[in-house]
Amino acid sequence: MQSQKPYLESMPDENGYFGKFGGAFIPPQLEEPFREIREAYEKLSKSHEYLHELRKIRKHYQGRPTPVYYAKNLSDFCGGGQIYLKREDLNHMGAHKLNHCMAEALLAKYLGKKKLIAETGAGQHGVALATAAAYFGLECEIHMGEVDIAKEHPNVVRMKILGAKVVPATHGLKTLKEAVDSAFEAYLADTDTQMFAIGSVVGPHPFPRMVRDFQSVVGFEAKEQFFEMTGKLPDHAVACVGGGSNAMGLFSGFIEDPVALHGVEPLGRGAKLGEHAATLTYGEEGVMHGFNSIMLKDAEGNPAPVHSIGSGIDYPSVGPEHAYLRDIGRTTVGTCNDDDAINAFYKLSQHEGIIPALESAHAVAYAMKLAKTHPKDAILVNLSGRGDKDIDYVVEHYPIPQK
Ligand SMILES: *Cc1c(COP(=O)(O)O)cnc(C)c1O
């Protein structure tokens, strides 16, 4: 039998669907600009020049490849399987987000755009995009809810230092949803000189595909590095899931291999609506922010309030590819609550000298449990970011434990 097209080439389909999930639910005025982005991406993703430029940036500016590290002390402490870390925390600016922001900015540059525009919740995407804009000499405008601006002061300062303009969203609840509305409105005012740059594998087609492809460098590198270290594939690959970009990045390297893929969602303070952001675990099908996926809804069917100590993973929807892969049984979706994430945060810090982002700590906590129940297995975790941004919050709310 003729072999099928590789998964990453055949998914999503030409309309951006992963099974029934994905698509582009956008106002008519956005159809043309999104078509421009889609066509440019289709062309550039096959362009030698574009890919060469991207490789150069990753090596000389971002510091790729990031290492894979065998966390022996943590593994010994868990007393079971072996835990390996893909060190995305060692990326320039301390997280995986620059992988797609640099590629999006390069795309904008090729399209002749002058300005990058986006929304941000906790500010992480805004900081990464402001970094990319500075590198490429582009303007950058970040929309952020007024409530989030007050809450995430250090990231607001970072964006401003990097030369970005931060625009407060002052209507409604003044958080992420309003920031999305505000950013889209500003983008609509001028789609000729501005490009919208989405911060995860979410939003209308082609962003879930594009951002996945840009992040897939994580999985491809990790596969090669892990094989070089051990002569085999890992048994498990684990990543936290907010929108799902760092997870799709890691999973992309192993999607057609006999490797169990685990997405870890934030269970926050518990299973009650409003106390968590475990979308795939508790959500239902629905359209939000321009794509069909699984989402957490309130009684009126609107995006529900969410909570997690990992401010980059408290999102009431999830990338459509994650909904699809879970549906077909290719991935397993697990959860980790705030307390277990804090425990993993301190354990990794004290046993390995690595302070993880609170988001990444969710994946580490899950891997620690997996190691206990699977003593013979090798577990590869995507350490999506470093935890410097979280230390003040953590020590204020959770006393530093005795080692
Ligand atoms: C933003 C962020 C995440 C969550 O985003 P995904 O798109 O789900 O990967 C995870 N970890 C860190 C460090 C982040 O900054």
Coordinates of C-alpha atoms and ligand atoms in Angstrom, one line a residue:
M1 CA 0.0 0.0 0.0
Q2 CA 1.1 3.5 -0.8
S3 CA 2.2 5.2 2.4
Q4 CA 0.1 8.1 3.6
K5 CA 1.2 11.7 3.7
P6 CA 3.1 12.4 7.0
Y7 CA 0.8 13.7 9.7
L8 CA 2.2 17.2 9.9
E9 CA 1.7 17.7 6.2
S10 CA -1.8 16.4 6.1
M11 CA -3.1 18.1 9.2
P12 CA -4.9 20.5 9.3
D13 CA -6.8 20.3 6.0
E14 CA -6.7 23.3 3.6
N15 CA -9.4 25.1 5.6
G16 CA -7.6 24.7 8.8
Y17 CA -9.6 21.8 10.2
F18 CA -8.3 19.0 12.5
G19 CA -11.3 16.8 12.2
K20 CA -14.2 19.0 13.3
F21 CA -11.9 21.4 15.2
G22 CA -10.3 24.6 14.0
G23 CA -11.4 26.6 11.0
A24 CA -11.6 30.4 10.7
F25 CA -14.6 32.1 12.2
I26 CA -13.8 35.7 11.4
P27 CA -15.6 38.9 10.3
P28 CA -15.7 39.4 6.5
Q29 CA -13.2 42.3 6.7
L30 CA -10.6 39.9 8.0
E31 CA -10.9 37.3 5.3
E32 CA -8.6 39.1 2.9
P33 CA -5.8 39.9 5.4
F34 CA -5.9 36.3 6.8
R35 CA -5.7 35.0 3.2
E36 CA -2.6 37.1 2.7
I37 CA -1.0 35.6 5.8
R38 CA -2.0 32.1 4.8
E39 CA -0.6 32.4 1.3
A40 CA 2.6 34.0 2.4
Y41 CA 3.1 31.2 5.0
E42 CA 2.4 28.5 2.4
K43 CA 5.0 30.1 0.1
L44 CA 7.6 30.9 2.7
S45 CA 7.4 27.6 4.6
K46 CA 8.9 26.1 1.4
S47 CA 11.3 29.0 0.7
H48 CA 15.0 28.1 1.2
E49 CA 15.8 31.7 2.0
Y50 CA 13.2 32.1 4.7
L51 CA 14.1 28.8 6.4
H52 CA 17.8 29.6 6.2
E53 CA 17.2 33.0 7.8
L54 CA 15.1 31.3 10.6
R55 CA 17.8 28.8 11.3
K56 CA 20.4 31.5 11.5
I57 CA 18.2 33.5 14.0
R58 CA 17.6 30.4 16.1
K59 CA 21.3 29.6 16.4
H60 CA 22.9 33.0 16.8
Y61 CA 20.2 35.0 18.5
Q62 CA 17.9 32.6 20.4
G63 CA 20.7 30.2 21.5
R64 CA 19.3 27.0 19.9
P65 CA 19.5 24.1 20.1
T66 CA 18.5 24.2 23.7
P67 CA 19.9 21.1 25.6
V68 CA 18.1 18.0 26.7
Y69 CA 19.1 17.3 30.3
Y70 CA 18.8 14.1 32.3
A71 CA 17.4 15.2 35.7
K72 CA 19.1 12.4 37.7
N73 CA 18.7 14.0 41.1
L74 CA 15.0 14.5 40.6
S75 CA 14.6 11.1 39.1
D76 CA 16.4 9.5 42.1
F77 CA 14.2 11.5 44.4
C78 CA 11.0 10.2 42.7
G79 CA 12.4 6.7 42.9
G80 CA 11.2 5.4 39.5
G81 CA 11.4 6.3 35.9
Q82 CA 14.0 8.7 34.4
I83 CA 13.0 12.3 33.9
Y84 CA 14.6 14.3 31.0
L85 CA 14.1 18.0 30.4
K86 CA 14.0 19.8 27.1
R87 CA 15.4 23.1 28.3
E88 CA 13.3 25.7 26.6
D89 CA 13.9 27.9 29.6
L90 CA 17.3 28.5 28.2
N91 CA 15.9 30.2 25.1
H92 CA 16.6 33.9 24.8
M93 CA 14.1 35.7 27.1
G94 CA 13.5 32.5 29.0
A95 CA 10.7 30.7 27.3
H96 CA 9.6 28.8 24.2
K97 CA 7.4 31.7 23.0
L98 CA 10.3 33.3 21.0
N99 CA 10.3 30.3 18.7
H100 CA 7.0 31.4 17.1
C101 CA 7.3 35.1 17.7
M102 CA 10.6 35.4 15.7
A103 CA 9.1 33.4 12.9
E104 CA 5.9 35.5 12.8
A105 CA 7.9 38.7 12.8
L106 CA 10.1 37.3 10.0
L107 CA 6.9 36.6 8.1
A108 CA 5.7 40.2 8.7
K109 CA 9.0 41.5 7.4
Y110 CA 8.7 39.5 4.2
L111 CA 5.2 40.8 3.8
G112 CA 6.5 44.4 4.1
K113 CA 4.6 45.1 7.3
K114 CA 5.6 47.9 9.6
K115 CA 3.9 46.9 12.8
L116 CA 3.2 43.8 14.9
I117 CA -0.1 43.8 16.8
A118 CA -1.3 41.4 19.5
E119 CA -3.1 40.9 22.7
T120 CA -1.6 39.5 25.8
G121 CA -3.0 38.1 29.0
A122 CA -0.2 37.7 31.5
G123 CA 2.2 39.6 29.3
Q124 CA 4.4 36.7 28.2
H125 CA 3.4 36.8 24.6
G126 CA 3.7 40.6 24.6
V127 CA 7.3 40.4 25.9
A128 CA 8.3 37.8 23.3
L129 CA 6.7 39.7 20.5
A130 CA 8.2 43.0 21.6
T131 CA 11.6 41.2 21.6
A132 CA 11.0 40.0 18.0
A133 CA 9.9 43.4 16.9
A134 CA 13.0 45.0 18.3
Y135 CA 15.2 42.5 16.5
F136 CA 13.5 43.2 13.1
G137 CA 13.1 46.9 13.5
L138 CA 9.3 46.7 13.5
E139 CA 6.8 48.6 15.6
C140 CA 4.9 46.7 18.2
E141 CA 1.5 47.4 19.8
I142 CA 0.3 45.1 22.6
H143 CA -3.3 45.2 23.9
M144 CA -3.7 44.2 27.5
G145 CA -6.6 44.4 29.9
E146 CA -6.3 47.1 32.5
V147 CA -6.7 44.6 35.3
D148 CA -3.9 42.5 33.8
I149 CA -1.7 45.6 33.4
A150 CA -1.9 46.2 37.2
K151 CA -1.4 42.5 38.0
E152 CA 1.6 41.8 35.7
H153 CA 3.6 45.0 36.2
P154 CA 7.1 43.5 35.5
N155 CA 6.0 42.3 32.1
V156 CA 4.4 45.6 31.2
V157 CA 7.7 47.3 32.1
R158 CA 9.7 44.8 30.0
M159 CA 7.5 45.5 27.0
K160 CA 8.0 49.2 27.3
I161 CA 11.7 48.9 27.8
L162 CA 11.8 46.8 24.6
G163 CA 10.1 49.7 22.8
A164 CA 6.5 48.3 22.5
K165 CA 3.4 50.4 23.0
V166 CA 1.1 48.9 25.6
V167 CA -2.6 49.8 25.0
P168 CA -5.0 49.2 27.9
A169 CA -8.3 47.5 27.2
T170 CA -10.7 49.4 29.5
H171 CA -14.1 47.9 28.8
G172 CA -15.9 44.9 30.3
L173 CA -13.9 42.8 32.7
K174 CA -10.7 44.4 31.4
T175 CA -8.8 41.1 31.0
L176 CA -7.8 38.8 28.1
K177 CA -11.1 38.7 26.2
E178 CA -11.4 42.5 26.1
A179 CA -7.7 42.7 25.1
V180 CA -8.5 40.3 22.1
D181 CA -11.4 42.5 21.0
S182 CA -9.3 45.7 21.4
A183 CA -6.4 44.2 19.4
F184 CA -8.6 43.0 16.6
E185 CA -10.3 46.4 16.3
A186 CA -6.9 48.1 16.1
Y187 CA -5.8 45.6 13.5
L188 CA -8.9 46.0 11.4
A189 CA -8.2 49.8 11.2
D190 CA -5.2 49.0 9.1
T191 CA -4.4 45.6 7.8
D192 CA -2.0 46.9 5.1
T193 CA 0.9 47.9 7.3
Q194 CA 0.1 45.8 10.4
M195 CA 0.3 42.1 11.1
F196 CA -1.6 40.3 13.8
A197 CA 0.6 37.8 15.6
I198 CA -1.1 35.2 17.7
G199 CA 0.6 33.8 20.8
S200 CA -0.2 30.1 20.7
V201 CA -1.7 27.3 18.6
V202 CA -5.1 29.1 18.8
G203 CA -7.0 31.6 16.8
P204 CA -8.3 31.4 13.2
H205 CA -6.6 29.3 10.5
P206 CA -3.6 29.5 9.6
F207 CA -2.3 30.3 13.1
P208 CA -2.8 26.9 14.8
R209 CA -0.8 25.3 12.0
M210 CA 1.8 28.0 11.6
V211 CA 2.6 28.3 15.3
R212 CA 2.8 24.5 15.6
D213 CA 5.2 24.3 12.7
F214 CA 7.3 27.1 14.2
Q215 CA 7.4 25.3 17.6
S216 CA 8.1 21.9 16.1
V217 CA 11.8 22.7 16.3
V218 CA 11.5 21.8 20.0
G219 CA 10.3 18.2 19.2
F220 CA 12.6 17.6 16.3
E221 CA 15.7 18.8 18.3
A222 CA 14.6 16.8 21.4
K223 CA 14.1 13.6 19.4
E224 CA 17.6 13.8 18.0
Q225 CA 19.2 14.8 21.3
F226 CA 17.4 12.1 23.2
F227 CA 18.4 9.5 20.7
E228 CA 22.0 10.6 20.9
M229 CA 22.0 10.4 24.7
T230 CA 20.2 7.1 25.1
G231 CA 20.1 5.3 21.7
K232 CA 16.3 5.1 21.9
L233 CA 13.1 7.1 22.0
P234 CA 11.5 8.3 25.2
D235 CA 8.5 6.3 26.4
H236 CA 6.6 9.5 27.3
A237 CA 6.6 13.1 26.2
V238 CA 4.9 15.5 28.7
A239 CA 4.0 19.2 28.4
C240 CA 1.7 21.7 30.0
V241 CA -1.2 23.0 27.9
G242 CA -2.6 26.5 28.0
G243 CA -3.3 27.3 24.3
G244 CA -1.0 24.4 23.6
S245 CA 2.0 25.7 21.7
N246 CA 4.8 24.3 23.7
A247 CA 3.0 20.9 23.9
M248 CA 2.4 20.8 20.1
G249 CA 6.0 21.8 19.6
L250 CA 7.2 18.8 21.6
F251 CA 4.6 16.4 20.3
S252 CA 5.3 17.2 16.7
G253 CA 8.7 15.4 17.0
F254 CA 7.1 12.2 18.1
I255 CA 3.6 12.2 16.6
E256 CA 4.2 9.2 14.4
D257 CA 6.4 7.3 16.9
P258 CA 5.4 4.9 19.6
V259 CA 5.7 7.5 22.3
A260 CA 2.9 8.3 24.7
L261 CA 2.0 12.0 24.5
H262 CA 0.6 13.7 27.7
G263 CA -0.8 17.2 27.8
V264 CA -1.2 18.6 31.3
E265 CA -3.9 21.1 32.1
P266 CA -4.1 23.4 35.2
L267 CA -6.6 22.1 37.8
G268 CA -6.0 25.3 39.8
R269 CA -7.9 25.2 43.2
G270 CA -10.3 22.4 42.1
A271 CA -12.8 21.0 39.7
K272 CA -15.5 23.7 40.2
L273 CA -16.1 26.0 37.2
G274 CA -14.0 29.2 37.8
E275 CA -11.4 27.4 39.9
H276 CA -9.4 25.9 37.1
A277 CA -8.5 26.1 33.4
A278 CA -8.6 22.4 32.5
T279 CA -10.4 23.0 29.3
L280 CA -10.1 19.5 27.6
T281 CA -10.9 17.8 30.9
Y282 CA -14.1 19.7 31.7
G283 CA -15.1 21.8 28.6
E284 CA -17.4 21.3 25.7
E285 CA -17.3 22.1 22.0
G286 CA -17.7 25.8 21.1
V287 CA -16.4 28.7 19.0
M288 CA -14.3 31.4 20.6
H289 CA -11.6 33.8 19.4
G290 CA -12.2 32.7 15.8
F291 CA -11.9 28.9 16.0
N292 CA -13.9 25.8 16.9
S293 CA -12.5 23.8 19.8
I294 CA -13.3 22.7 23.3
M295 CA -14.0 25.5 25.6
L296 CA -15.1 26.3 29.2
K297 CA -18.4 28.0 29.1
D298 CA -20.4 29.9 31.7
A299 CA -24.2 29.5 32.1
E300 CA -24.8 31.9 29.1
G301 CA -22.4 30.0 26.9
N302 CA -19.7 32.7 27.0
P303 CA -16.0 32.0 27.9
A304 CA -16.0 31.0 31.6
P305 CA -13.7 32.6 34.2
V306 CA -10.6 30.5 34.8
H307 CA -7.9 30.3 37.4
S308 CA -4.4 28.9 37.6
I309 CA -1.2 30.0 39.4
G310 CA 0.4 29.6 36.0
S311 CA -0.7 32.8 34.4
G312 CA 0.3 31.7 30.9
I313 CA -2.0 28.7 31.0
D314 CA -5.3 30.1 32.3
Y315 CA -7.1 30.2 29.0
P316 CA -10.8 29.0 28.6
S317 CA -10.2 27.3 25.3
V318 CA -7.4 25.2 23.8
G319 CA -5.7 24.8 20.4
P320 CA -8.0 22.8 18.0
E321 CA -5.3 20.2 17.3
H322 CA -5.2 19.3 21.0
A323 CA -9.0 18.7 20.9
Y324 CA -8.5 16.5 17.8
L325 CA -5.6 14.5 19.1
R326 CA -7.4 13.8 22.3
D327 CA -10.5 12.7 20.4
I328 CA -8.7 10.2 18.2
G329 CA -6.9 8.8 21.3
R330 CA -3.4 9.9 20.2
T331 CA -2.8 12.0 23.3
T332 CA -3.7 11.7 27.0
V333 CA -4.9 14.7 28.9
G334 CA -3.9 14.9 32.6
T335 CA -4.2 17.6 35.2
C336 CA -2.1 19.2 37.9
N337 CA -3.4 21.5 40.6
D338 CA -1.8 24.7 42.0
D339 CA -0.3 22.9 45.1
D340 CA 1.3 20.1 43.1
A341 CA 2.8 22.6 40.7
I342 CA 4.3 24.6 43.6
N343 CA 5.7 21.4 45.0
A344 CA 7.3 20.6 41.7
F345 CA 8.6 24.2 41.4
Y346 CA 10.5 23.8 44.7
K347 CA 11.6 20.2 44.1
L348 CA 13.1 21.0 40.7
S349 CA 14.8 24.1 42.1
Q350 CA 16.2 22.3 45.1
H351 CA 17.2 19.0 43.5
E352 CA 18.5 20.3 40.2
G353 CA 19.2 24.0 40.5
I354 CA 16.6 24.8 37.9
I355 CA 13.8 27.2 38.8
P356 CA 10.9 26.4 36.4
A357 CA 8.1 28.7 35.2
L358 CA 4.9 27.9 37.2
E359 CA 3.4 26.8 33.9
S360 CA 6.2 24.3 33.2
A361 CA 6.0 23.1 36.8
H362 CA 2.6 21.6 36.0
A363 CA 4.4 19.3 33.5
V364 CA 7.2 18.5 35.9
A365 CA 4.7 17.6 38.6
Y366 CA 2.9 15.2 36.2
A367 CA 6.2 13.7 35.2
M368 CA 7.1 13.1 38.8
K369 CA 3.9 11.1 39.3
L370 CA 4.4 9.2 36.1
A371 CA 8.0 8.3 37.1
K372 CA 6.7 6.7 40.3
T373 CA 4.1 4.6 38.5
H374 CA 6.4 3.7 35.5
P375 CA 9.8 2.8 37.1
K376 CA 11.3 1.5 33.9
D377 CA 10.2 4.4 31.6
A378 CA 12.0 7.4 30.2
I379 CA 10.0 10.6 30.4
L380 CA 10.8 13.7 28.4
V381 CA 9.3 16.9 29.7
N382 CA 9.2 20.2 27.9
L383 CA 10.5 22.8 30.4
S384 CA 8.7 25.6 28.6
G385 CA 10.2 28.5 30.6
R386 CA 12.2 29.7 33.5
G387 CA 10.7 30.8 36.8
D388 CA 12.3 34.1 37.6
K389 CA 9.1 35.9 36.7
D390 CA 7.3 33.9 39.3
I391 CA 9.6 33.9 42.4
D392 CA 8.1 37.0 44.1
Y393 CA 4.6 35.6 43.9
V394 CA 5.6 32.1 45.0
V395 CA 7.6 33.1 48.1
E396 CA 4.8 35.5 49.2
H397 CA 2.1 32.8 49.0
Y398 CA 4.0 29.5 49.6
P399 CA 6.8 29.3 52.2
I400 CA 10.1 28.0 51.0
P401 CA 10.3 24.3 52.2
Q402 CA 13.3 22.8 54.0
K403 CA 15.2 20.7 51.5
Ligands
LIG1 C1 2.7 31.1 27.7 C2 3.4 30.0 28.3 C3 2.9 28.7 28.4 C4 1.5 28.3 27.8 O1 1.4 28.5 26.4 P1 1.2 27.2 25.5 O2 0.8 27.9 24.2 O3 0.2 26.3 26.1 O4 2.5 26.6 25.4 C5 3.6 27.7 29.0 N1 4.8 27.9 29.6 C6 5.4 29.2 29.6 C7 6.7 29.4 30.2 C8 4.7 30.2 28.9 O5 5.2 31.4 29.0

